[in-house]
Short mmCIF file of N, CA and C in Angstrom, two decimals:
data_model
loop_
_atom_site.label_atom_id
_atom_site.label_comp_id
_atom_site.label_asym_id
_atom_site.label_seq_id
_atom_site.Cartn_x
_atom_site.Cartn_y
_atom_site.Cartn_z
N UNK A 1 15.35 8.15 -7.10
CA UNK A 1 14.40 7.40 -7.90
C UNK A 1 15.17 6.73 -9.03
N UNK A 2 14.92 5.45 -9.22
CA UNK A 2 15.63 4.75 -10.29
C UNK A 2 15.03 5.11 -11.66
N UNK A 3 15.73 4.76 -12.70
CA UNK A 3 15.34 5.14 -14.07
C UNK A 3 13.97 4.56 -14.45
N UNK A 4 13.71 3.31 -14.09
CA UNK A 4 12.43 2.68 -14.42
C UNK A 4 11.28 3.44 -13.76
N UNK A 5 11.41 3.74 -12.48
CA UNK A 5 10.36 4.46 -11.74
C UNK A 5 10.17 5.86 -12.31
N UNK A 6 11.27 6.54 -12.61
CA UNK A 6 11.19 7.90 -13.18
C UNK A 6 10.39 7.89 -14.48
N UNK A 7 10.70 6.97 -15.37
CA UNK A 7 9.99 6.90 -16.66
C UNK A 7 8.53 6.52 -16.46
N UNK A 8 8.26 5.63 -15.50
CA UNK A 8 6.89 5.22 -15.22
C UNK A 8 6.05 6.39 -14.70
N UNK A 9 6.62 7.18 -13.79
CA UNK A 9 5.90 8.34 -13.25
C UNK A 9 5.64 9.37 -14.35
N UNK A 10 6.64 9.66 -15.16
CA UNK A 10 6.46 10.61 -16.26
C UNK A 10 5.37 10.12 -17.21
N UNK A 11 5.37 8.83 -17.53
CA UNK A 11 4.34 8.28 -18.42
C UNK A 11 2.96 8.40 -17.80
N UNK A 12 2.83 8.12 -16.50
CA UNK A 12 1.54 8.22 -15.83
C UNK A 12 1.03 9.66 -15.79
N UNK A 13 1.92 10.62 -15.58
CA UNK A 13 1.52 12.03 -15.57
C UNK A 13 1.04 12.45 -16.95
N UNK A 14 1.75 12.05 -17.99
CA UNK A 14 1.35 12.38 -19.36
C UNK A 14 0.00 11.73 -19.71
N UNK A 15 -0.21 10.48 -19.29
CA UNK A 15 -1.48 9.80 -19.53
C UNK A 15 -2.62 10.52 -18.79
N UNK A 16 -2.37 10.93 -17.55
CA UNK A 16 -3.39 11.65 -16.78
C UNK A 16 -3.74 12.96 -17.46
N UNK A 17 -2.76 13.66 -18.00
CA UNK A 17 -3.03 14.91 -18.70
C UNK A 17 -3.90 14.65 -19.93
N UNK A 18 -3.56 13.62 -20.69
CA UNK A 18 -4.34 13.29 -21.89
C UNK A 18 -5.79 12.95 -21.58
N UNK A 19 -6.03 12.41 -20.37
CA UNK A 19 -7.38 12.06 -19.94
C UNK A 19 -8.04 13.17 -19.12
N UNK A 20 -7.38 14.32 -19.00
CA UNK A 20 -7.87 15.46 -18.19
C UNK A 20 -8.10 15.03 -16.74
N UNK A 21 -7.15 14.29 -16.18
CA UNK A 21 -7.28 13.77 -14.82
C UNK A 21 -6.24 14.34 -13.86
N UNK A 22 -5.61 15.45 -14.23
CA UNK A 22 -4.67 16.10 -13.32
C UNK A 22 -5.46 17.05 -12.44
N UNK A 23 -5.37 16.86 -11.11
CA UNK A 23 -6.08 17.74 -10.19
C UNK A 23 -5.26 18.97 -9.82
N UNK A 24 -3.94 18.81 -9.68
CA UNK A 24 -3.12 19.98 -9.35
C UNK A 24 -1.68 19.76 -9.75
N UNK A 25 -1.02 20.89 -10.02
CA UNK A 25 0.41 20.92 -10.29
C UNK A 25 0.98 22.01 -9.40
N UNK A 26 1.88 21.64 -8.51
CA UNK A 26 2.46 22.60 -7.57
C UNK A 26 3.96 22.68 -7.78
N UNK A 27 4.44 23.88 -8.11
CA UNK A 27 5.88 24.12 -8.27
C UNK A 27 6.44 24.50 -6.91
N UNK A 28 7.49 23.81 -6.46
CA UNK A 28 8.09 24.11 -5.17
C UNK A 28 8.76 25.49 -5.21
N UNK A 29 8.62 26.20 -4.14
CA UNK A 29 9.10 27.58 -4.04
C UNK A 29 10.60 27.71 -4.31
N UNK A 30 11.37 26.71 -3.88
CA UNK A 30 12.82 26.80 -4.04
C UNK A 30 13.28 26.39 -5.44
N UNK A 31 12.33 26.02 -6.32
CA UNK A 31 12.68 25.66 -7.69
C UNK A 31 13.21 24.25 -7.86
N UNK A 32 13.13 23.46 -6.80
CA UNK A 32 13.73 22.13 -6.84
C UNK A 32 12.88 21.08 -7.54
N UNK A 33 11.58 21.32 -7.64
CA UNK A 33 10.74 20.30 -8.25
C UNK A 33 9.29 20.69 -8.33
N UNK A 34 8.48 19.69 -8.70
CA UNK A 34 7.05 19.89 -8.93
C UNK A 34 6.30 18.68 -8.38
N UNK A 35 5.14 18.94 -7.74
CA UNK A 35 4.26 17.87 -7.30
C UNK A 35 3.04 17.83 -8.21
N UNK A 36 2.71 16.63 -8.68
CA UNK A 36 1.53 16.42 -9.51
C UNK A 36 0.55 15.56 -8.72
N UNK A 37 -0.71 15.98 -8.66
CA UNK A 37 -1.76 15.16 -8.07
C UNK A 37 -2.73 14.84 -9.21
N UNK A 38 -2.96 13.54 -9.41
CA UNK A 38 -3.74 13.11 -10.57
C UNK A 38 -4.46 11.81 -10.26
N UNK A 39 -5.49 11.52 -11.05
CA UNK A 39 -6.18 10.25 -10.94
C UNK A 39 -5.57 9.29 -11.93
N UNK A 40 -5.09 8.17 -11.41
CA UNK A 40 -4.52 7.13 -12.26
C UNK A 40 -5.63 6.12 -12.51
N UNK A 41 -5.99 5.86 -13.78
CA UNK A 41 -7.12 4.98 -14.07
C UNK A 41 -6.95 3.55 -13.57
N UNK A 42 -5.72 3.08 -13.38
CA UNK A 42 -5.52 1.71 -12.89
C UNK A 42 -4.73 1.66 -11.60
N UNK A 43 -4.20 2.77 -11.15
CA UNK A 43 -3.45 2.80 -9.90
C UNK A 43 -2.33 1.79 -9.88
N UNK A 44 -1.91 1.41 -8.71
CA UNK A 44 -0.87 0.39 -8.56
C UNK A 44 -1.48 -1.00 -8.35
N UNK A 45 -2.80 -1.03 -8.09
CA UNK A 45 -3.43 -2.32 -7.74
C UNK A 45 -4.67 -2.62 -8.57
N UNK A 46 -4.95 -1.86 -9.63
CA UNK A 46 -6.08 -2.16 -10.50
C UNK A 46 -7.17 -1.10 -10.54
N UNK A 47 -7.77 -0.74 -9.39
CA UNK A 47 -8.84 0.26 -9.45
C UNK A 47 -8.27 1.68 -9.54
N UNK A 48 -9.05 2.63 -10.07
CA UNK A 48 -8.58 4.01 -10.14
C UNK A 48 -8.27 4.56 -8.75
N UNK A 49 -7.25 5.41 -8.67
CA UNK A 49 -6.93 6.02 -7.39
C UNK A 49 -6.24 7.36 -7.61
N UNK A 50 -6.31 8.19 -6.58
CA UNK A 50 -5.65 9.49 -6.60
C UNK A 50 -4.18 9.28 -6.26
N UNK A 51 -3.31 9.81 -7.10
CA UNK A 51 -1.86 9.64 -6.92
C UNK A 51 -1.22 11.01 -6.71
N UNK A 52 -0.13 11.02 -5.98
CA UNK A 52 0.69 12.21 -5.81
C UNK A 52 2.12 11.81 -6.16
N UNK A 53 2.70 12.51 -7.12
CA UNK A 53 4.07 12.22 -7.54
C UNK A 53 4.86 13.52 -7.59
N UNK A 54 6.06 13.49 -7.03
CA UNK A 54 6.95 14.64 -7.10
C UNK A 54 8.14 14.30 -7.97
N UNK A 55 8.53 15.25 -8.79
CA UNK A 55 9.67 15.08 -9.69
C UNK A 55 10.60 16.27 -9.53
N UNK A 56 11.90 16.05 -9.77
CA UNK A 56 12.80 17.19 -9.78
C UNK A 56 12.44 18.05 -10.99
N UNK A 57 12.95 19.24 -11.04
CA UNK A 57 12.50 20.21 -12.05
C UNK A 57 12.79 19.74 -13.47
N UNK A 58 13.91 19.08 -13.70
CA UNK A 58 14.23 18.61 -15.05
C UNK A 58 13.25 17.53 -15.50
N UNK A 59 12.96 16.58 -14.62
CA UNK A 59 12.02 15.52 -14.97
C UNK A 59 10.60 16.06 -15.11
N UNK A 60 10.25 17.04 -14.29
CA UNK A 60 8.91 17.65 -14.40
C UNK A 60 8.75 18.35 -15.74
N UNK A 61 9.79 19.03 -16.19
CA UNK A 61 9.72 19.70 -17.49
C UNK A 61 9.58 18.67 -18.61
N UNK A 62 10.22 17.52 -18.46
CA UNK A 62 10.06 16.44 -19.44
C UNK A 62 8.62 15.92 -19.41
N UNK A 63 8.05 15.79 -18.22
CA UNK A 63 6.69 15.27 -18.08
C UNK A 63 5.66 16.19 -18.72
N UNK A 64 5.83 17.51 -18.59
CA UNK A 64 4.81 18.43 -19.10
C UNK A 64 5.18 19.06 -20.45
N UNK A 65 6.32 18.68 -21.01
CA UNK A 65 6.71 19.27 -22.30
C UNK A 65 5.67 18.94 -23.36
N UNK A 66 5.28 19.95 -24.10
CA UNK A 66 4.28 19.79 -25.15
C UNK A 66 2.85 19.88 -24.66
N UNK A 67 2.64 19.97 -23.35
CA UNK A 67 1.28 20.05 -22.82
C UNK A 67 0.80 21.50 -22.84
N UNK A 68 -0.47 21.65 -22.99
CA UNK A 68 -1.07 22.97 -22.91
C UNK A 68 -1.77 23.05 -21.57
N UNK A 69 -1.27 23.89 -20.70
CA UNK A 69 -1.82 24.03 -19.36
C UNK A 69 -2.62 25.31 -19.29
N UNK A 70 -3.92 25.20 -19.51
CA UNK A 70 -4.80 26.36 -19.45
C UNK A 70 -5.75 26.19 -18.28
N UNK A 71 -5.57 27.01 -17.28
CA UNK A 71 -6.43 26.94 -16.10
C UNK A 71 -7.84 27.34 -16.52
N UNK A 72 -8.79 26.54 -16.16
CA UNK A 72 -10.19 26.81 -16.49
C UNK A 72 -10.71 25.91 -17.60
N UNK A 73 -9.85 25.54 -18.54
CA UNK A 73 -10.29 24.66 -19.62
C UNK A 73 -10.27 23.20 -19.22
N UNK A 74 -9.36 22.82 -18.33
CA UNK A 74 -9.31 21.46 -17.81
C UNK A 74 -9.30 21.57 -16.29
N UNK A 75 -9.75 20.53 -15.61
CA UNK A 75 -9.82 20.62 -14.15
C UNK A 75 -8.45 20.52 -13.49
N UNK A 76 -7.62 21.52 -13.73
CA UNK A 76 -6.27 21.53 -13.20
C UNK A 76 -6.06 22.82 -12.41
N UNK A 77 -5.43 22.69 -11.26
CA UNK A 77 -5.05 23.85 -10.48
C UNK A 77 -3.54 23.96 -10.54
N UNK A 78 -3.06 25.06 -11.04
CA UNK A 78 -1.63 25.30 -11.14
C UNK A 78 -1.24 26.24 -10.00
N UNK A 79 -0.32 25.79 -9.14
CA UNK A 79 0.04 26.58 -7.96
C UNK A 79 1.55 26.73 -7.88
N UNK A 80 1.98 27.80 -7.28
CA UNK A 80 3.38 28.00 -6.93
C UNK A 80 3.41 28.23 -5.43
N UNK A 81 4.19 27.41 -4.72
CA UNK A 81 4.27 27.54 -3.27
C UNK A 81 4.73 28.94 -2.88
N UNK A 82 4.16 29.46 -1.80
CA UNK A 82 4.56 30.78 -1.30
C UNK A 82 5.27 30.65 0.00
#
C-alpha cells in the first residue's frame, strides 16, 4: 500500500470511529494485522457504503491510538481470529 492510500485509510477509520460507524475490528490470529469494517459516509463514489480495510499491525495501532474501544457502548464488535 502506498503512503497516500495508507494515510487515507487511517483517516477514514478514525472518522468512522468518531461517527460511531465501525461495525467490527478483527485482529488476525498471527498478529500480522487488523481488519476494520465500517460505514464510510461518502464512500469512494459519493453515497455511504460499507467498507472493509486491512492494515498491518503498526498502521492499525496508529489508526486506533487514542480511541476508547468499549464493547457495548458503541456498535462495535471486537474480535480476535481463532
